[in-house]
PDB file of N, CA and C in Angstrom:
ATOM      1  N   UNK A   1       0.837  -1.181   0.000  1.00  0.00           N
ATOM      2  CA  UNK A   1       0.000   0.000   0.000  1.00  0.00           C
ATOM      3  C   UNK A   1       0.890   1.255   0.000  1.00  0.00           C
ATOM      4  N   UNK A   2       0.397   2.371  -0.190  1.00  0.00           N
ATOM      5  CA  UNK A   2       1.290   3.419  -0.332  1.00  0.00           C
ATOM      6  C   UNK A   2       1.100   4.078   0.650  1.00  0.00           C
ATOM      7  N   UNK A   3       2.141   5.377   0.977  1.00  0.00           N
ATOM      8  CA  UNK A   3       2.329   5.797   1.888  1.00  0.00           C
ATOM      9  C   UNK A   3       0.914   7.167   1.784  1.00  0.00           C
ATOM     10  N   UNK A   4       0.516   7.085   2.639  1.00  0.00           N
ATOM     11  CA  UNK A   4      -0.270   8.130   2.281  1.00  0.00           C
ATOM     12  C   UNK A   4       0.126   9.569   2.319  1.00  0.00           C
ATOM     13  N   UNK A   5       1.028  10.186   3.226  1.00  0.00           N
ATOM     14  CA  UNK A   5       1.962  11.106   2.699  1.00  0.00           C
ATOM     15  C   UNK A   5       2.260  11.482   1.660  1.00  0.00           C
ATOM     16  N   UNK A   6       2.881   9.970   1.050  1.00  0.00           N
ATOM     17  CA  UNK A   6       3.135  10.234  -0.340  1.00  0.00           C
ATOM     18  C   UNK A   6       2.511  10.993  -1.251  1.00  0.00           C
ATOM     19  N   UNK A   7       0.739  10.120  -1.322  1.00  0.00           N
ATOM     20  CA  UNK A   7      -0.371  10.521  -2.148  1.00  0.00           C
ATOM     21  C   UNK A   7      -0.699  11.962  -1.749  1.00  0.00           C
ATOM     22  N   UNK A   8      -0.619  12.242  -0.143  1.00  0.00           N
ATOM     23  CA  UNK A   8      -0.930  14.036  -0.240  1.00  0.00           C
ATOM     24  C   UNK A   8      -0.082  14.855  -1.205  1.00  0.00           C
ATOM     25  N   UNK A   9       1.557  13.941  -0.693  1.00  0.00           N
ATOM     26  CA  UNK A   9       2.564  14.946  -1.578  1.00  0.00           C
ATOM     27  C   UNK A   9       2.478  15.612  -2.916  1.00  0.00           C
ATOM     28  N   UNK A  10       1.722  14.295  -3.400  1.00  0.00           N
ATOM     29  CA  UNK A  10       1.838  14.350  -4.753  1.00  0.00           C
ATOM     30  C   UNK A  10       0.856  15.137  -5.147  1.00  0.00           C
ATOM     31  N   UNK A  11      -0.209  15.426  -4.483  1.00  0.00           N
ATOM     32  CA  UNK A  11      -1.449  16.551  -4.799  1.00  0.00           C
ATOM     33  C   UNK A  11      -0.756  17.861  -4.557  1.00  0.00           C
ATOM     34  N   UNK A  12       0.272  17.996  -3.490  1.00  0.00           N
ATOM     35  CA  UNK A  12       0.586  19.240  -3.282  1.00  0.00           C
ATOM     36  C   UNK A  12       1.679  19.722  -4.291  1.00  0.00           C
ATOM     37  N   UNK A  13       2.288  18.228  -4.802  1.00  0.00           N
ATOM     38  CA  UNK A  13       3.520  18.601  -5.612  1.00  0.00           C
ATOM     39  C   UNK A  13       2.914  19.201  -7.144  1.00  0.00           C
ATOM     40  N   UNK A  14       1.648  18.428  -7.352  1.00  0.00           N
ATOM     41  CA  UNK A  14       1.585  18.517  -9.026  1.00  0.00           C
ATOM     42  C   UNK A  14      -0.015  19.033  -9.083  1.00  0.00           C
ATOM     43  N   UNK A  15      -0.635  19.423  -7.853  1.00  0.00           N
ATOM     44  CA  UNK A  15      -1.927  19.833  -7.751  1.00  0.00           C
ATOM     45  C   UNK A  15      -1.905  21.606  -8.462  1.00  0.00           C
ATOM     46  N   UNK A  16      -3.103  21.889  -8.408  1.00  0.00           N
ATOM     47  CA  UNK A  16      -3.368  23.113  -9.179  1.00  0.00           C
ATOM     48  C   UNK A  16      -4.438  23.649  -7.725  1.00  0.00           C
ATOM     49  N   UNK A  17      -4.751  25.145  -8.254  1.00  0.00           N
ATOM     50  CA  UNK A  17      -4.870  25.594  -6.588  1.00  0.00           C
ATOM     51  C   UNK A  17      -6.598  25.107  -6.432  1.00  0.00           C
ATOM     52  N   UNK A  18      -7.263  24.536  -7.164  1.00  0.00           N
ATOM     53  CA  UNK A  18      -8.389  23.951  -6.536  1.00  0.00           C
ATOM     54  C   UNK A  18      -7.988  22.583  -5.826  1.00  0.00           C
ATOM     55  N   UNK A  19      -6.888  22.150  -6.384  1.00  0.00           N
ATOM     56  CA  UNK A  19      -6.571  20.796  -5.490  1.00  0.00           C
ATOM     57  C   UNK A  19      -6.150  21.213  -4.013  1.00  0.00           C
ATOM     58  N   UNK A  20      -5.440  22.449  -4.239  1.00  0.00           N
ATOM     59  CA  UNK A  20      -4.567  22.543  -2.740  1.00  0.00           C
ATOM     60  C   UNK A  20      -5.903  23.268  -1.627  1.00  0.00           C
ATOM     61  N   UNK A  21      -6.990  23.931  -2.744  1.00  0.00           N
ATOM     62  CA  UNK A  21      -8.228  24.232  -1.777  1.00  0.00           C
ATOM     63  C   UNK A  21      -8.570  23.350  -1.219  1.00  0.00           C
ATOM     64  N   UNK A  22      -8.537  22.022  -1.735  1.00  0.00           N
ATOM     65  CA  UNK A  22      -9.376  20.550  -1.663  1.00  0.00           C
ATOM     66  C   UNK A  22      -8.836  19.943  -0.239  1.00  0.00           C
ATOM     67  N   UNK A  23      -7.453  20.088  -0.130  1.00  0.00           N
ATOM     68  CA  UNK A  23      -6.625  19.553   0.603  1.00  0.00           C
ATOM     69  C   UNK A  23      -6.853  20.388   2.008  1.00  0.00           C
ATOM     70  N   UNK A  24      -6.816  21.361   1.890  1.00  0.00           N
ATOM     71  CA  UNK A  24      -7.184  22.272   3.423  1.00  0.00           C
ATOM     72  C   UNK A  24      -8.430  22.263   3.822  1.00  0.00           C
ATOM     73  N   UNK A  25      -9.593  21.796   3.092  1.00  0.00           N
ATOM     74  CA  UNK A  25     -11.230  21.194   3.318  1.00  0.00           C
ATOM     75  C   UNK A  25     -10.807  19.925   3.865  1.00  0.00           C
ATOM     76  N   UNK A  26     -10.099  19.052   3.335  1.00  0.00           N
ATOM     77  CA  UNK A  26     -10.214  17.511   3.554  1.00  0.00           C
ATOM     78  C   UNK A  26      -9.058  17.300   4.657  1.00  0.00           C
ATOM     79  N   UNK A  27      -7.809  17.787   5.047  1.00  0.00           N
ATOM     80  CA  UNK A  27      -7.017  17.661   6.140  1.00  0.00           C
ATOM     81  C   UNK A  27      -6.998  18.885   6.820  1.00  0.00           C
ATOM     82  N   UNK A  28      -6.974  18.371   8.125  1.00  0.00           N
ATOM     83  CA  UNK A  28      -6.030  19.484   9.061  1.00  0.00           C
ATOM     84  C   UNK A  28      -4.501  20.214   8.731  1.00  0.00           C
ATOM     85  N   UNK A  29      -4.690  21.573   9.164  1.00  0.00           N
ATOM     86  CA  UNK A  29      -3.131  21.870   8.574  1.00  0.00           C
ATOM     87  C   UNK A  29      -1.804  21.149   9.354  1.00  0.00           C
ATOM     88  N   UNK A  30      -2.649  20.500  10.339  1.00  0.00           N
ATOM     89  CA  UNK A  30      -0.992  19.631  11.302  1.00  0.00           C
ATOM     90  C   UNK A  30      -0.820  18.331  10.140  1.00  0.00           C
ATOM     91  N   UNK A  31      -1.732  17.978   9.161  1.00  0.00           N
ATOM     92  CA  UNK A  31      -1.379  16.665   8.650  1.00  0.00           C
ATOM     93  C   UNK A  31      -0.792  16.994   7.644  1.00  0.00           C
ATOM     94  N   UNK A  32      -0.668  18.288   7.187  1.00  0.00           N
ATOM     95  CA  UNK A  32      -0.069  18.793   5.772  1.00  0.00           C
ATOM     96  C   UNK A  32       1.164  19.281   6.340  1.00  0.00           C
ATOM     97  N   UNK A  33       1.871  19.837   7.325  1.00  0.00           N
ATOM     98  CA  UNK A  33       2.678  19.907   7.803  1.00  0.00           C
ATOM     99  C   UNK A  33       3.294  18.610   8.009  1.00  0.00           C
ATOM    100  N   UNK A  34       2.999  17.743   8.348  1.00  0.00           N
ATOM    101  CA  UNK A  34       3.788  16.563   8.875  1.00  0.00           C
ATOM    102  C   UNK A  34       3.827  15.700   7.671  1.00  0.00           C
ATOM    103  N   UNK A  35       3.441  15.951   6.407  1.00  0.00           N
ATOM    104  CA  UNK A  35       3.512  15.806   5.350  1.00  0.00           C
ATOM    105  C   UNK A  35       5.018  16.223   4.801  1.00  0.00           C
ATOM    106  N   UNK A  36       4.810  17.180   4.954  1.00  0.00           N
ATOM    107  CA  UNK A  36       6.157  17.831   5.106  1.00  0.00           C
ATOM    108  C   UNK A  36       7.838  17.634   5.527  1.00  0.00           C
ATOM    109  N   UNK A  37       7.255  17.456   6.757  1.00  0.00           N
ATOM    110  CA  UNK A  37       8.600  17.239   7.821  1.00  0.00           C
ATOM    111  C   UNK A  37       8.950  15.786   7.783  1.00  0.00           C
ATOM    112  N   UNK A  38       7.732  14.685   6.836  1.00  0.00           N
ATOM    113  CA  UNK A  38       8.242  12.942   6.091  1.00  0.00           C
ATOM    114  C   UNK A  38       8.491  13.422   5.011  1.00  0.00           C
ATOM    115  N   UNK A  39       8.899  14.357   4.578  1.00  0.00           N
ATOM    116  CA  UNK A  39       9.095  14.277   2.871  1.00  0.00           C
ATOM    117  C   UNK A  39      10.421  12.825   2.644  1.00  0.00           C
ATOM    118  N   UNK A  40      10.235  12.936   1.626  1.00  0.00           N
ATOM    119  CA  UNK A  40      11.441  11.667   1.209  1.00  0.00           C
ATOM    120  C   UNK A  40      12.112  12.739  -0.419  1.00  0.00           C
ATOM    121  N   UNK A  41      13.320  12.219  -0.313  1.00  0.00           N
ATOM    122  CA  UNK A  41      13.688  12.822  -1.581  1.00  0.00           C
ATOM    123  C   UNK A  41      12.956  12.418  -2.702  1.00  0.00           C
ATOM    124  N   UNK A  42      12.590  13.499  -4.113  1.00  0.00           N
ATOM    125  CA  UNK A  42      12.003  12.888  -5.131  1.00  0.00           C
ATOM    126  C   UNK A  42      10.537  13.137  -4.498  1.00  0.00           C
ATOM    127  N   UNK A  43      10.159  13.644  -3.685  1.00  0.00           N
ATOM    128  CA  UNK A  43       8.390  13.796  -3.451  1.00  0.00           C
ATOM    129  C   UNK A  43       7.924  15.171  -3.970  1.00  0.00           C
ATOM    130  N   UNK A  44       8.748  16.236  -3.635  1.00  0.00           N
ATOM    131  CA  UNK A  44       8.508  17.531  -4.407  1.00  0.00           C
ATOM    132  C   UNK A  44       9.160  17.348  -5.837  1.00  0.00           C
ATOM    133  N   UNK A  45       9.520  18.192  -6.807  1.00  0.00           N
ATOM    134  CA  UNK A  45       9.753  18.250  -8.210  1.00  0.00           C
ATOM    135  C   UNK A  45      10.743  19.517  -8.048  1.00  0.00           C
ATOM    136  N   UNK A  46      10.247  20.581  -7.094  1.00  0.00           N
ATOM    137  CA  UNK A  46      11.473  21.700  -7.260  1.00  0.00           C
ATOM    138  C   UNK A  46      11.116  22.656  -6.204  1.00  0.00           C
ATOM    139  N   UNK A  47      12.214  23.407  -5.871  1.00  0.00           N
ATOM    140  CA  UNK A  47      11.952  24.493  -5.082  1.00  0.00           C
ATOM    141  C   UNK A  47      11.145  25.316  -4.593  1.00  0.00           C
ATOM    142  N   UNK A  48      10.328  25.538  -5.769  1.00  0.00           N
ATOM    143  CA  UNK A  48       9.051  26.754  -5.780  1.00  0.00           C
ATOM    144  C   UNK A  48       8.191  26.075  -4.812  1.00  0.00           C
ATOM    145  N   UNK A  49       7.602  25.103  -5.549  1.00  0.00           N
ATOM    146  CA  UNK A  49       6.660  24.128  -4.593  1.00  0.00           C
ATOM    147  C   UNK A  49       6.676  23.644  -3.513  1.00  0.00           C
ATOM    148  N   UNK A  50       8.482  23.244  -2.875  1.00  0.00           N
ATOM    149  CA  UNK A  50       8.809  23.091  -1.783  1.00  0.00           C
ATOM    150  C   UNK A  50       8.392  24.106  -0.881  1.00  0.00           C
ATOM    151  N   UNK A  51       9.133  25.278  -1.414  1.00  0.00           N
ATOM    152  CA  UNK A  51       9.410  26.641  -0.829  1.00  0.00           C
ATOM    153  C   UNK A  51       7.749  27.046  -0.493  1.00  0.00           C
ATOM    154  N   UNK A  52       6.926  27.223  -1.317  1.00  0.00           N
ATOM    155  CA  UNK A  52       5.759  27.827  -0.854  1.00  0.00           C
ATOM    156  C   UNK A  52       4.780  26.955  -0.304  1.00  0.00           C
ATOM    157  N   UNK A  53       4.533  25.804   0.064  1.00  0.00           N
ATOM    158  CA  UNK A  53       4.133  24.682   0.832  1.00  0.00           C
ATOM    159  C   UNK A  53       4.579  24.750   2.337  1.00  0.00           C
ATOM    160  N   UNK A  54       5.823  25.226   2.041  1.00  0.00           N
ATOM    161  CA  UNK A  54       6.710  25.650   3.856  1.00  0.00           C
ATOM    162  C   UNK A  54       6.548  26.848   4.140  1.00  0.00           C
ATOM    163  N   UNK A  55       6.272  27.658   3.260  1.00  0.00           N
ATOM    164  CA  UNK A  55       6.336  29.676   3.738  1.00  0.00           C
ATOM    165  C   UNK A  55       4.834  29.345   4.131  1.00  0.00           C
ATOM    166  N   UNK A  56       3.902  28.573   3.652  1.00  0.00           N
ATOM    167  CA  UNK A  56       1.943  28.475   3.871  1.00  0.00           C
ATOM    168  C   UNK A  56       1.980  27.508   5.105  1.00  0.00           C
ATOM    169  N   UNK A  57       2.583  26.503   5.048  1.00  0.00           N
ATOM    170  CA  UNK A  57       2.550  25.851   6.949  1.00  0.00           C
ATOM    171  C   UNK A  57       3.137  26.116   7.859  1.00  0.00           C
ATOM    172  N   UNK A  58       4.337  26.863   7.309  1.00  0.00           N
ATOM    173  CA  UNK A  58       5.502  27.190   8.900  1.00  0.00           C
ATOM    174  C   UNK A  58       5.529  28.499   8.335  1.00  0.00           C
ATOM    175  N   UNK A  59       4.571  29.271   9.314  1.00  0.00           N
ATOM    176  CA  UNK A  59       4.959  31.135   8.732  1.00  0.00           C
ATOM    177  C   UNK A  59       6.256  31.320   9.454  1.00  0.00           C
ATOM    178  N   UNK A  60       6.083  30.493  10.763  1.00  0.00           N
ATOM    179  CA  UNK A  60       7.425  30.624  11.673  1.00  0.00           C
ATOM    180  C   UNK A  60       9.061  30.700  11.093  1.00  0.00           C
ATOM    181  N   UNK A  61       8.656  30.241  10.238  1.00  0.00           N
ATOM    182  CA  UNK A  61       9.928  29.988   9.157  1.00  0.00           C
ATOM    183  C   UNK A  61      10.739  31.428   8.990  1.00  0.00           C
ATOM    184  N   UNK A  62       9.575  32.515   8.756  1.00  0.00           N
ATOM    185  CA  UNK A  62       9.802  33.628   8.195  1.00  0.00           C
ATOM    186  C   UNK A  62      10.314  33.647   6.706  1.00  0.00           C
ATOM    187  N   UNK A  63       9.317  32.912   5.919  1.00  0.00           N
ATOM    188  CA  UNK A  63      10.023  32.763   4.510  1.00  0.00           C
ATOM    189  C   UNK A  63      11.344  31.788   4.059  1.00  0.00           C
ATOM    190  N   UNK A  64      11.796  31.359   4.625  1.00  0.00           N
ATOM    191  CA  UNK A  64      13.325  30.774   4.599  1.00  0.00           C
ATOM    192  C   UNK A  64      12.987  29.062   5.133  1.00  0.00           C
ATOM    193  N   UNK A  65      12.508  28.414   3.542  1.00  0.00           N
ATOM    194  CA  UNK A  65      12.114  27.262   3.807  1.00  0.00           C
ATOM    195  C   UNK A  65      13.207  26.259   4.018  1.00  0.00           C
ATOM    196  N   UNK A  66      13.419  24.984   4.821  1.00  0.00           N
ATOM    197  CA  UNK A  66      14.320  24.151   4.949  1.00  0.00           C
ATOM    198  C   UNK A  66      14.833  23.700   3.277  1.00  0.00           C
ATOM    199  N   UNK A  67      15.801  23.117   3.777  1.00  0.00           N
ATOM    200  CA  UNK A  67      16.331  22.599   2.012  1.00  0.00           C
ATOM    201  C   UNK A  67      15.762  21.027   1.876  1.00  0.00           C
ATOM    202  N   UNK A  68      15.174  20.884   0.618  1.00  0.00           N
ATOM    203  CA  UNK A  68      14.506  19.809   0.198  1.00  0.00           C
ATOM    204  C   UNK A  68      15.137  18.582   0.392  1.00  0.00           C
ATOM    205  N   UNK A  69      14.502  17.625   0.874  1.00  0.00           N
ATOM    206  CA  UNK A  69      14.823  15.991   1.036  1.00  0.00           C
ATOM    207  C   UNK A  69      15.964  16.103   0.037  1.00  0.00           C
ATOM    208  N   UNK A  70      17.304  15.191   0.204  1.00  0.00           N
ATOM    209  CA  UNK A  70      17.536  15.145  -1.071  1.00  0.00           C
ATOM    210  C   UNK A  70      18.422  13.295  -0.901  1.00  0.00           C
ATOM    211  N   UNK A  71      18.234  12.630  -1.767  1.00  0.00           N
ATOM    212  CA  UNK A  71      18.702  11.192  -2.279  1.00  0.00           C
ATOM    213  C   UNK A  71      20.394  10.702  -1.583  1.00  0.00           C
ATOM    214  N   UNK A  72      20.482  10.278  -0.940  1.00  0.00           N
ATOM    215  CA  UNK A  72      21.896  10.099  -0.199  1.00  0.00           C
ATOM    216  C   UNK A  72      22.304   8.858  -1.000  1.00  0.00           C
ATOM    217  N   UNK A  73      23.505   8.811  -1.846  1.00  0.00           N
ATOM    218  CA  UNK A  73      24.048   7.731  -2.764  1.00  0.00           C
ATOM    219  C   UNK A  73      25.171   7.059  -1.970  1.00  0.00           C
ATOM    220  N   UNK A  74      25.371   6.128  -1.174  1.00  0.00           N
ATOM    221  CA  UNK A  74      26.739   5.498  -0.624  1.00  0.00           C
ATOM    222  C   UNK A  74      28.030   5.782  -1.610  1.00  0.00           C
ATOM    223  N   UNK A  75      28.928   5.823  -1.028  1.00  0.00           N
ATOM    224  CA  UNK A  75      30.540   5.687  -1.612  1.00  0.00           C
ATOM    225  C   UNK A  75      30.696   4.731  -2.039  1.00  0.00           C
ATOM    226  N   UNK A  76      30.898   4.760  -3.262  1.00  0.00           N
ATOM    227  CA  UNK A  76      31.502   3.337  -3.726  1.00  0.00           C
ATOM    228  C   UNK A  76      32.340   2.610  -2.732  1.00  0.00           C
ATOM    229  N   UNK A  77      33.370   2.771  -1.928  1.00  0.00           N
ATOM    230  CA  UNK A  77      34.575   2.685  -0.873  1.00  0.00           C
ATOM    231  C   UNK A  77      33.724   1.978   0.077  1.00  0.00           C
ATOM    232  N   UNK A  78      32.461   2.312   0.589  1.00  0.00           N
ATOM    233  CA  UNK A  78      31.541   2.249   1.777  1.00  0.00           C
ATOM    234  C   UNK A  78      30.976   0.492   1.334  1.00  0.00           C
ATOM    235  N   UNK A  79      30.480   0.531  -0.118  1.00  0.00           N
ATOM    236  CA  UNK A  79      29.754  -1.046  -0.613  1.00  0.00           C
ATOM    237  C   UNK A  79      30.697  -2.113  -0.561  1.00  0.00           C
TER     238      UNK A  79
END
């Protein structure tokens, strides 16, 4: 089964703004936040979307969103 995170992500990643209306009717803003703070690398697509998903749940932020999940590749040396 999938993560359901995931499936929000992906509304927030590739949604249009009646989807993201849809999403603040249908969840609480603590579940879209914590949406968030599980991201996995590869769940957003790019910055913008990251960035304004975090400036709209963490105003606390003051604009200055964390830096996106990103894919950790082992050292060849390490395998």
């Amino acid at each position: 089964m999938l993560d359901p995170f995931f499936v929000i992500s992906q509304v927030m990643n590739l949604g249009d703004i009646n989807d993201s209306a849809k999403l603040f009717c249908i969840f609480d803003h603590k579940i879209l936040r914590q949406v968030l703070l599980n991201a996995k690398a590869g769940w957003f697509s790019d910055k913008r979307t990251w960035g304004s998903w975090n400036n709209l749940l963490f105003p606390e932020y003051n604009f200055v969103a964390p830096p996106m999940p990103v894919r950790k590749i082992p050292d060849w040396d390490s395998l």
